[in-house]
Coordinates of C-alpha atoms and ligand atoms in Angstrom, one line a residue:
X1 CA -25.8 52.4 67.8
X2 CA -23.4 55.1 68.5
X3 CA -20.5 52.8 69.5
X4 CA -21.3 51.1 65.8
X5 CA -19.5 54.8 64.4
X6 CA -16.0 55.2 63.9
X7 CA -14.8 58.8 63.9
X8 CA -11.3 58.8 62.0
X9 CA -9.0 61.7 62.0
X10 CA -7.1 61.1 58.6
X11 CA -4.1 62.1 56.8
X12 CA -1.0 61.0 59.1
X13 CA 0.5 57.4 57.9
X14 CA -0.1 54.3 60.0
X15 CA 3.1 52.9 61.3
X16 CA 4.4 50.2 63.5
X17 CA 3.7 46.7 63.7
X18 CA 0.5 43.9 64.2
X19 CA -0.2 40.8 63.9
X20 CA -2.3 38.0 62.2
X21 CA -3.4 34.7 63.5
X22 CA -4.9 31.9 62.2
X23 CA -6.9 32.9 58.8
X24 CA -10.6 33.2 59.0
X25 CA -11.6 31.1 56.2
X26 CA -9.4 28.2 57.1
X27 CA -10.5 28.2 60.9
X28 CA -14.3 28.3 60.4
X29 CA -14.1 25.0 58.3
X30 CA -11.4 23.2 60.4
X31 CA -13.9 24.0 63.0
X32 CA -16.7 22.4 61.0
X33 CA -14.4 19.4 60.6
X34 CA -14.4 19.0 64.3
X35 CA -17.5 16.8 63.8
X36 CA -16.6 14.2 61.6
X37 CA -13.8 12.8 64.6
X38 CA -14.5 10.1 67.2
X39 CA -12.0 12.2 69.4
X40 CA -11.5 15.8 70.5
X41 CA -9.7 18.3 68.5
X42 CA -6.9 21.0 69.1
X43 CA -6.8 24.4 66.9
X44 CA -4.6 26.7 67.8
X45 CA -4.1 30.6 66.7
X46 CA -7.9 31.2 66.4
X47 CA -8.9 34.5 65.9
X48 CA -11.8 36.6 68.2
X49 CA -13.6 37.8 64.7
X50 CA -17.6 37.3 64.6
X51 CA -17.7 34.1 61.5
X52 CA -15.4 32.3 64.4
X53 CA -18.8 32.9 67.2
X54 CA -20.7 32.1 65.2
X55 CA -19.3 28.4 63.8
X56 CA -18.5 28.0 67.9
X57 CA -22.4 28.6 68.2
X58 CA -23.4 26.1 65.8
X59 CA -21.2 23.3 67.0
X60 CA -22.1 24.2 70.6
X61 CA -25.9 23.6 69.6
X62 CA -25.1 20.5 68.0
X63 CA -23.2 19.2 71.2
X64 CA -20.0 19.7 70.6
X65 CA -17.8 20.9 74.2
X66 CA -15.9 24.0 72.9
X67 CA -13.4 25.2 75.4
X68 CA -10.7 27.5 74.7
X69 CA -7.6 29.2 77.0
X70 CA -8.9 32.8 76.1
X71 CA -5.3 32.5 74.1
X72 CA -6.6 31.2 70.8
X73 CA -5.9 27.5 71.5
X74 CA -9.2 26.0 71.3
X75 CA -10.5 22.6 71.9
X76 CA -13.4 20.7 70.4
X77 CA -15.0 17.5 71.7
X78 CA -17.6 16.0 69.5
X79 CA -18.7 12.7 72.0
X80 CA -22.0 14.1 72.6
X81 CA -23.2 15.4 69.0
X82 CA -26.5 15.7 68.3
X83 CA -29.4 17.7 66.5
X84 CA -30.7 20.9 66.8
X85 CA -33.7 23.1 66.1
X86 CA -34.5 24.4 63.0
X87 CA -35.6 27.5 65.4
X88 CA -32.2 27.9 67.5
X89 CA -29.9 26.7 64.1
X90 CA -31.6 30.1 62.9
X91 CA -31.1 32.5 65.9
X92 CA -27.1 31.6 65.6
X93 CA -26.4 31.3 62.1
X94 CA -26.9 34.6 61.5
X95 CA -25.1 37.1 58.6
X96 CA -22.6 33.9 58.1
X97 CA -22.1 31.1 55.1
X98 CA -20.4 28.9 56.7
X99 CA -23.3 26.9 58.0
X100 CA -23.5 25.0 53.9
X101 CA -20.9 23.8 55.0
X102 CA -22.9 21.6 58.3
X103 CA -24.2 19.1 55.6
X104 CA -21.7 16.3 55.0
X105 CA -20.5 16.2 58.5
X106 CA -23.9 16.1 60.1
X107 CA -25.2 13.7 57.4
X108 CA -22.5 11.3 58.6
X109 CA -22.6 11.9 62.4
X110 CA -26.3 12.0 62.4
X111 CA -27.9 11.0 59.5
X112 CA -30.0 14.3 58.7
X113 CA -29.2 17.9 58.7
X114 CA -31.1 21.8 58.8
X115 CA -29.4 24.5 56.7
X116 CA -30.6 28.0 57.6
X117 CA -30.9 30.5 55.4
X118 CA -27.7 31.7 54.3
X119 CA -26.1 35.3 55.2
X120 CA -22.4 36.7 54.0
X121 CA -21.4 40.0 52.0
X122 CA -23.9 41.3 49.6
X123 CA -21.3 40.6 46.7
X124 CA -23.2 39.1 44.1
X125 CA -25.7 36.0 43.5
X126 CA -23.9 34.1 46.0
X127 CA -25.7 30.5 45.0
X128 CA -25.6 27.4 46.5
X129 CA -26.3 25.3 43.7
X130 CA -22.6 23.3 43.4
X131 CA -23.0 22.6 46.6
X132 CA -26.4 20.8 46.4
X133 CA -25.4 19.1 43.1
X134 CA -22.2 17.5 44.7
X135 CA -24.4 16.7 47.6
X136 CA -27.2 15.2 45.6
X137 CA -24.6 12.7 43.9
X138 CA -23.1 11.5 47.2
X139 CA -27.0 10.2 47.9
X140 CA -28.3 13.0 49.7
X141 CA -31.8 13.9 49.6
X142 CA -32.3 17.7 49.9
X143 CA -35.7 19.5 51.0
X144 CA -36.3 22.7 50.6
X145 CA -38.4 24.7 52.9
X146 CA -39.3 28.4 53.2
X147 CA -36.8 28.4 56.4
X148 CA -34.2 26.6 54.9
X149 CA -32.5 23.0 53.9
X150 CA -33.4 19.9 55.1
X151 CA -30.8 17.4 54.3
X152 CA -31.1 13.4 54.7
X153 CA -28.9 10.5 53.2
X154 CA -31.8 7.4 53.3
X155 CA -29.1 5.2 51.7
X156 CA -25.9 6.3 52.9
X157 CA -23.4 8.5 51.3
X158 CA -21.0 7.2 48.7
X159 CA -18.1 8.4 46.3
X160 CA -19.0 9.8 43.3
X161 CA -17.0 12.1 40.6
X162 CA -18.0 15.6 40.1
X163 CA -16.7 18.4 38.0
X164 CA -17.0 22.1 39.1
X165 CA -18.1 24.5 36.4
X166 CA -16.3 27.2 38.3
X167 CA -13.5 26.6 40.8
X168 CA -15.6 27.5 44.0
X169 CA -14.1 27.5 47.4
X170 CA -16.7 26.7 49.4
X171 CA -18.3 23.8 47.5
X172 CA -14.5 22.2 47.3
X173 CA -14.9 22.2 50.9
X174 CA -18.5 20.9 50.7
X175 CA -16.6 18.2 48.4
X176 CA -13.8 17.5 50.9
X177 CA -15.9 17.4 54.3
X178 CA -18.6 15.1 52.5
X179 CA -16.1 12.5 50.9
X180 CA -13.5 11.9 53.5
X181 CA -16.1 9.7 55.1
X182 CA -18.5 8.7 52.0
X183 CA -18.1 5.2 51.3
X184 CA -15.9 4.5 48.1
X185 CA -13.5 6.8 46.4
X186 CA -14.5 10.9 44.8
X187 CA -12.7 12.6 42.4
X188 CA -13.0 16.3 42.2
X189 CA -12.2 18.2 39.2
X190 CA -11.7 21.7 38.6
X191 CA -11.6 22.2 42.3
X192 CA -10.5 25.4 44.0
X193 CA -6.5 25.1 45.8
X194 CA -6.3 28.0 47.6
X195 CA -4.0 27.9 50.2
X196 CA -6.8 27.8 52.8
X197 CA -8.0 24.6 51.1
X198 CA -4.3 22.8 51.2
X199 CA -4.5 23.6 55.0
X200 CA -8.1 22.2 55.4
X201 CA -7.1 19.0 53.5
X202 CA -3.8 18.8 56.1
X203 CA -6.5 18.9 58.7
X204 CA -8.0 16.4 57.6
X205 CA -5.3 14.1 56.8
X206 CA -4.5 14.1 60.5
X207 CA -7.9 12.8 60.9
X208 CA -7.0 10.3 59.3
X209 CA -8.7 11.0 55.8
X210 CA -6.5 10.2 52.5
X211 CA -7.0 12.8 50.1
X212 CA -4.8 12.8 46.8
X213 CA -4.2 16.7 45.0
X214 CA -3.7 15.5 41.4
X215 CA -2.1 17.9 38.7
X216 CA -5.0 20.5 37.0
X217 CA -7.1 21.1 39.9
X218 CA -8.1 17.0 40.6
X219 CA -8.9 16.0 44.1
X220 CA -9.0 12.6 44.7
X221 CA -10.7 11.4 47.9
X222 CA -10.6 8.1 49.5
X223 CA -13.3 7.6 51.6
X224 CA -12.9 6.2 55.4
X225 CA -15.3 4.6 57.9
X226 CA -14.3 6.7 60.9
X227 CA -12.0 9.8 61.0
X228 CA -10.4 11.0 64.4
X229 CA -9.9 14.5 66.2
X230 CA -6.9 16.7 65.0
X231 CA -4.0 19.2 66.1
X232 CA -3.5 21.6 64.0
X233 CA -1.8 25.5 63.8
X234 CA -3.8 27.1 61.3
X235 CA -2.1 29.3 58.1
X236 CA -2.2 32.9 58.9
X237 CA -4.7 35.6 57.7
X238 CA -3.5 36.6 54.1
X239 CA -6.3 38.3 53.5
X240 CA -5.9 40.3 56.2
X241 CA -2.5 41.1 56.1
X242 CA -2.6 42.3 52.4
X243 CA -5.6 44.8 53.9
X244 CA -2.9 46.2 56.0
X245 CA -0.1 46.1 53.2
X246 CA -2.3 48.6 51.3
X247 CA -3.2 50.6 54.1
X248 CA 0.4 51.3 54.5
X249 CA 0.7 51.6 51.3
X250 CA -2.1 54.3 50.6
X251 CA -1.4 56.4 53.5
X252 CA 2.3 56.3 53.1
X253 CA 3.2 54.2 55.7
X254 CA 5.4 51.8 57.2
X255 CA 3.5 48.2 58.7
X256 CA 5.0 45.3 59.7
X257 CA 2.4 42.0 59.9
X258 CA 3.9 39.8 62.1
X259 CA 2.4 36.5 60.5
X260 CA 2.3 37.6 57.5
X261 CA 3.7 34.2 54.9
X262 CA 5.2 35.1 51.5
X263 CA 4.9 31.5 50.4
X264 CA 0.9 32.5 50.8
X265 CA 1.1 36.0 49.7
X266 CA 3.7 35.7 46.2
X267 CA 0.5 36.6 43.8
X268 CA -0.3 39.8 46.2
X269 CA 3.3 40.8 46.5
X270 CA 4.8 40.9 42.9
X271 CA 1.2 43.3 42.4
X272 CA 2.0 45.5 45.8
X273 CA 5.9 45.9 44.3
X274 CA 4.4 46.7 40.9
X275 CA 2.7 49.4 41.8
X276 CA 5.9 51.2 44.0
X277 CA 5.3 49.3 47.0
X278 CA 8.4 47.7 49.0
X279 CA 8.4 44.9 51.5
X280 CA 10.8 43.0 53.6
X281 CA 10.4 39.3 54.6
X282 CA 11.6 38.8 57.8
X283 CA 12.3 34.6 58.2
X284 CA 11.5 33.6 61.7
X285 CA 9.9 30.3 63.3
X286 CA 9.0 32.7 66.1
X287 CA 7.8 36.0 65.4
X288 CA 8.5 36.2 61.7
X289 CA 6.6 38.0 59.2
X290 CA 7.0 41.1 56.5
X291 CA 7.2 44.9 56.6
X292 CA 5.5 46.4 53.5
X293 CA 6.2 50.0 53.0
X294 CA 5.9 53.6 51.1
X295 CA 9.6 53.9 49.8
X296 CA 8.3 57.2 48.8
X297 CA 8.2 58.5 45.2
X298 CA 4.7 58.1 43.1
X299 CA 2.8 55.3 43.0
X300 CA 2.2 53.6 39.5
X301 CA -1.0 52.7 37.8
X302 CA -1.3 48.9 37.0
X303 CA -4.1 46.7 35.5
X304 CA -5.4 43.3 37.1
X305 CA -7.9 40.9 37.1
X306 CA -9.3 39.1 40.2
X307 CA -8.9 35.3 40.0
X308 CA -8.5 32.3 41.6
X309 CA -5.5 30.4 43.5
X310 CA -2.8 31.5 42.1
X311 CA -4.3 34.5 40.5
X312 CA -4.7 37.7 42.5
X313 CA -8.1 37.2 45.3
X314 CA -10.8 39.2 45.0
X315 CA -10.8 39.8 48.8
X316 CA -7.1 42.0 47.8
X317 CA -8.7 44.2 45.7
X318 CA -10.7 46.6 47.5
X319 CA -7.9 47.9 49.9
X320 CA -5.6 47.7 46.8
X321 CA -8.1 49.8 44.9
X322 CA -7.9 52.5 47.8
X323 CA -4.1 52.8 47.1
X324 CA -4.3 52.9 43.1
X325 CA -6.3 56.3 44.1
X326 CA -2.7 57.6 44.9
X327 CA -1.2 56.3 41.7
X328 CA -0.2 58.4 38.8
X329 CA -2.0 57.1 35.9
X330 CA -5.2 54.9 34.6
X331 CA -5.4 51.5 36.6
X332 CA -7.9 49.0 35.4
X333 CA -9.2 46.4 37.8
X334 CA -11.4 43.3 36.4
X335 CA -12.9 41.6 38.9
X336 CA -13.8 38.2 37.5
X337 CA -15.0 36.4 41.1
X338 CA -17.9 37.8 42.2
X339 CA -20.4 40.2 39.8
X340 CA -21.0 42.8 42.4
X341 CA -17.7 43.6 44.2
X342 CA -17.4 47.6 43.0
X343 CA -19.9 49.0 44.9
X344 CA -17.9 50.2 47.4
X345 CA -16.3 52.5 45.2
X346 CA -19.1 55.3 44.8
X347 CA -18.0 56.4 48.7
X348 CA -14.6 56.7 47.4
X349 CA -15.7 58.9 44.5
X350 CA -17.6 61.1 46.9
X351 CA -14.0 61.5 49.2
X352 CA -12.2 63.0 45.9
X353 CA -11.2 59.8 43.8
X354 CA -11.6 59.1 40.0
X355 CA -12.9 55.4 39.5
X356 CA -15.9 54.5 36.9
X357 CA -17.1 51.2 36.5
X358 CA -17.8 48.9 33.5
X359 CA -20.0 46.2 32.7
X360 CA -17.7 45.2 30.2
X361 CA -14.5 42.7 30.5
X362 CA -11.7 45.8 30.8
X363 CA -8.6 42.5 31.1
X364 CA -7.0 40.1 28.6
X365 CA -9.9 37.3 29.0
X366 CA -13.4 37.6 28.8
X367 CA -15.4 35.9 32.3
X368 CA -18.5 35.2 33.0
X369 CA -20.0 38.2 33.8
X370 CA -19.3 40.3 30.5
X371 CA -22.4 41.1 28.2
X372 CA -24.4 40.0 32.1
X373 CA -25.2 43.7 32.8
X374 CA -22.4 43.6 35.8
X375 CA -20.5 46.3 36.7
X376 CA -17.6 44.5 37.0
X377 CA -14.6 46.4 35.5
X378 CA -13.1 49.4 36.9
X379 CA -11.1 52.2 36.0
X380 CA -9.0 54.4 38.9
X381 CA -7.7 57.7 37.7
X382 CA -5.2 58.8 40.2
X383 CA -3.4 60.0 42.0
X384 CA -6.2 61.7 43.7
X385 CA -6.7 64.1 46.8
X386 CA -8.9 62.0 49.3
X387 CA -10.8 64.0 51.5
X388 CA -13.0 63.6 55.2
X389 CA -16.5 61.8 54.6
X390 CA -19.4 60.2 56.4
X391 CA -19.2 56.1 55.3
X392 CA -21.3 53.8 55.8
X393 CA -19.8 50.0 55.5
X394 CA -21.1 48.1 52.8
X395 CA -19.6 44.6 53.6
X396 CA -16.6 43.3 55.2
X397 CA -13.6 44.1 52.5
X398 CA -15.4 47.0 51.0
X399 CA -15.3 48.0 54.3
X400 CA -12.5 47.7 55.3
X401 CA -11.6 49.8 52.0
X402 CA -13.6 52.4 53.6
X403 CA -11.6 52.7 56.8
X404 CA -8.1 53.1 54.6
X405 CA -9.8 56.2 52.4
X406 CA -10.8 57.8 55.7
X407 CA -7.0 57.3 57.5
X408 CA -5.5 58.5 53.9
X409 CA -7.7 61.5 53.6
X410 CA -7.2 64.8 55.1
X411 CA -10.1 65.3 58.1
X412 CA -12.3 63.8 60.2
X413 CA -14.6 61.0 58.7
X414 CA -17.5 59.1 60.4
X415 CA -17.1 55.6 59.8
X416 CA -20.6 53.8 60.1
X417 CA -21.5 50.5 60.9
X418 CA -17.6 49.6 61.7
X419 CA -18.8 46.3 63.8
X420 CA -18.8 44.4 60.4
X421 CA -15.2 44.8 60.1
X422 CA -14.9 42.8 63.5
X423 CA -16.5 39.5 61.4
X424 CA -13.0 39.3 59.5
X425 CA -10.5 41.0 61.3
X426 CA -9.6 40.9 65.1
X427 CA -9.3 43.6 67.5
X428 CA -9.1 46.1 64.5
X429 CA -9.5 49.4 66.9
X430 CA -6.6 48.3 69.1
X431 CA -4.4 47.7 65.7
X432 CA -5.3 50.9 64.3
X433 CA -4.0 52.4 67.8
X434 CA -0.8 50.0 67.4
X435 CA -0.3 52.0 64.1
X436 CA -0.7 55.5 65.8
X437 CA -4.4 56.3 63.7
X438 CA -6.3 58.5 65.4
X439 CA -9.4 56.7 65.7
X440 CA -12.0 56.7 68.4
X441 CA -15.5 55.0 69.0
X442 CA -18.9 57.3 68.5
Ligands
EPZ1 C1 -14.9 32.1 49.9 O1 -16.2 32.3 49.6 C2 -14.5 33.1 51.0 N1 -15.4 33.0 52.1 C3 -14.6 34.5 50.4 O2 -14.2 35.4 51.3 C4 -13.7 34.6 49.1 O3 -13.9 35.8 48.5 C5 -14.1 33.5 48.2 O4 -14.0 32.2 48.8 C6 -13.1 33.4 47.0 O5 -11.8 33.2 47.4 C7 -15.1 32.1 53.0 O6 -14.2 31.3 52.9 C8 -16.0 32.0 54.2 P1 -16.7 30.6 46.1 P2 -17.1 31.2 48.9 O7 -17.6 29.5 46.3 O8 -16.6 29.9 49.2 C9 -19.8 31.1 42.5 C10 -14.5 37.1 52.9 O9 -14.7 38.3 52.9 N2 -20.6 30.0 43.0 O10 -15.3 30.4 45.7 O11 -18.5 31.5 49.1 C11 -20.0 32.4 43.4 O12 -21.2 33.0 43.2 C12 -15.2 36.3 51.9 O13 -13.7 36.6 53.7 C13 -21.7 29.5 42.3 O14 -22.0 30.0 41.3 O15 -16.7 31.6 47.4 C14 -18.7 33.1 43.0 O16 -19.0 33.9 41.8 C15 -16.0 37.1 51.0 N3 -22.4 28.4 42.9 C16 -17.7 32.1 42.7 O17 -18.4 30.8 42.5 C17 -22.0 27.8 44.0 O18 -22.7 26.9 44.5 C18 -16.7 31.8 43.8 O19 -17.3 31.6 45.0 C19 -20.9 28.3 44.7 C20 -20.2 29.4 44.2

């Protein structure tokens, strides 16, 4: 697809000023919460990015009315739900996850639910299997078939308690859209509380849903016979806006991300101001956000590990890892989230930069992928001249990656596959523009 390429002229430093909306992993599940009200719901600030189509798709196959102004404000009415097929559930989940996250609410509103096969970024294992055992000790029955899950609850579903190994994201949510309406109370331990999580659980406490967040990751859930629709402005895109940060950062640049929440983003900035970055928050109900900037001098090597709320995301640490190739010194990056999240770093090394990867732990504490045969630690020797490549994206934040080396390096790179960027981040080629890149389709 030649409109799929991206030819990028590099070297100059993006400046100026974009904004973020509502963040796409908060959106896609208060969307999914649509179907557990008796009413319609109001979400406001949506972003156009591909994982937001593709939840709209879902819901619009299960009956829900989606309308929206073209604006971002969307409505959702869920008075006519019903089932789908297996067939057409398939044709529209496509490359996403967030379809797991169908099964409480369509257990409750409909008694049985189809799970396709899952897609998402080729990151590591990416299992399911928290997410079936919380589900199986609710009461639901799960079937599974070479096209996918078949879900039913034959005797209802009911509170239960249920401990994480690992302090997953998604199945949290699986958790909290499952026992909001289960009969009887759930407690949640070692659950995930990621900011996008707090803003899904204020979703659905205007649904009417009491949820407790105890001390030491302990969600308590009392469940509710009937929930009802929502208004809600989502958080912004953090994840997002830190891509930017170290865009500006790596090609010496000057951003401003309107949207942008420090309150969200403290983890990201203490790291971005570490390594000789400077911001400015700028406090406004209105059109508020922060500038992050070169201040010029050398950038300084850091080490990090990846973690969970309130440790530094994994989804930061591919765009930082592009602007640790500019800093004088040995930076060590652990990534301790997913086992296979340093792939994208052989392109870099063929555009001039210094990074091998470890399968051992290179950070304080040991996770669960050392001694796994996961090359999960890397070390960036820097600074380092970028230079012009062809790319091919690998996934949405490793790609994303990508695009910074090619608008930090000297030349003109070809940037394939670019339309996976859109799944995560909206109307990236006009932003780019905003920031004077030259950039250009084909
Ligand atoms: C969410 O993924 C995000 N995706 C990810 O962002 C993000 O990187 C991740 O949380 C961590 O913050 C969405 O919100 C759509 P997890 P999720 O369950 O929920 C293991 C992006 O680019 N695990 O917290 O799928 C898993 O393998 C995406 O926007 C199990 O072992 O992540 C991983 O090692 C990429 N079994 C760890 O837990 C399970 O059943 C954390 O995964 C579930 C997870």
């Amino acid at each position: 697809m030649p409109n799929d390429v991206l030819t990028v002229h590099g070297g100059a430093p993006l400046r100026g000023e974009i904004k973020v909306r509502g963040a796409k992993n908060l959106v896609s599940k208060a969307m999914v919460a649509t179907l557990l009200g008796d009413t319609p719901s109001r979400l406001y600030d949506v972003p156009r990015v591909r994982d937001v189509e593709v939840v709209r798709g879902l819901l619009e196959l299960h009956g829900v009315r989606v309308s929206d102004d073209g604006n971002g404000a969307f409505v959702f009415d869920p008075a006519n739900v019903g089932t789908a097929t297996a067939d057409e559930i398939n044709v529209h989940a496509g490359s996403s996850r967030i379809p797991i996250l169908f099964c409480g609410p369509l257990l409750h509103r409909l008694g049985h639910a189809f799970i396709p096969e899952l897609g998402g970024c080729h990151i590591g294992d990416r299992p399911i299997d928290f997410h079936l055992a919380a589900l199986r000790q609710f009461g639901a029955v799960v079937d599974k078939t070479a096209g996918g899950l078949h879900l039913t609850a034959p005797s209802g579903l009911h509170g239960t308690k249920f401990e994480l190994p690992y302090p997953s994201v998604g199945a949290t949510e699986q958790v909290l859209l499952t026992g909001v309406r289960a009969e009887g109370v759930t407690e949640l331990r070692n659950a995930a509380v990621e900011p996008e999580i707090v803003d899904l659980i204020c979703v659905l406490q205007k649904m009417g849903a009491v949820i407790k967040v105890h001390t030491d990751r302990v969600i308590e859930i009392e469940g509710v016979p009937s929930l009802r629709g929502y208004s809600h402005r989502p958080i912004t895109d953090r994840l997002e806006a830190a891509s930017w940060a170290c865009a500006a950062l790596a090609t010496g640049g000057d951003i401003t991300v309107r949207g942008a929440r420090q309150v969200d983003m403290m983890t990201f900035l203490n790291v971005f101001t570490t390594v000789g970055g400077a911001f400015e928050v700028h406090d406004s109900p209105v059109d508020g956000g922060i500038r992050f900037f070169h201040p010029g001098g050398e950038l300084r090597a850091l080490a990090i590990e990846t973690d969970v709320h309130p440790g530094f995301m994994t989804d930061w640490q591919q765009p930082l890892v592009v602007a640790l190739t500019q800093a004088r010194g040995l930076s060590i990056v652990h990534e301790t989230v997913y086992e296979r999240r340093l792939g994208y770093t052989d392109a870099l090394n063929t555009m001039g930069a210094t990074i091998q990867v470890y399968r051992d732990c290179l950070g304080g504490t040991p996770c669960r992928f050392g001694r796994r045969n996961f090359q999960h630690s890397a070390v960036i020797a820097g600074p380092s001249k970028l230079h012009a490549a062809d790319l091919v994206i690998p996934d949405l934040r490793g790609g994303f990656s990508h695009l910074i080396a090619a608008l930090a390096a000297e030349g003109t790179s070809h940037v394939f596959g670019v339309s996976l960027i859109n799944r995560g981040y909206e109307d990236f080629d006009a932003k780019l523009a905003d920031l004077g890149a030259r950039a250009e389709r084909g």
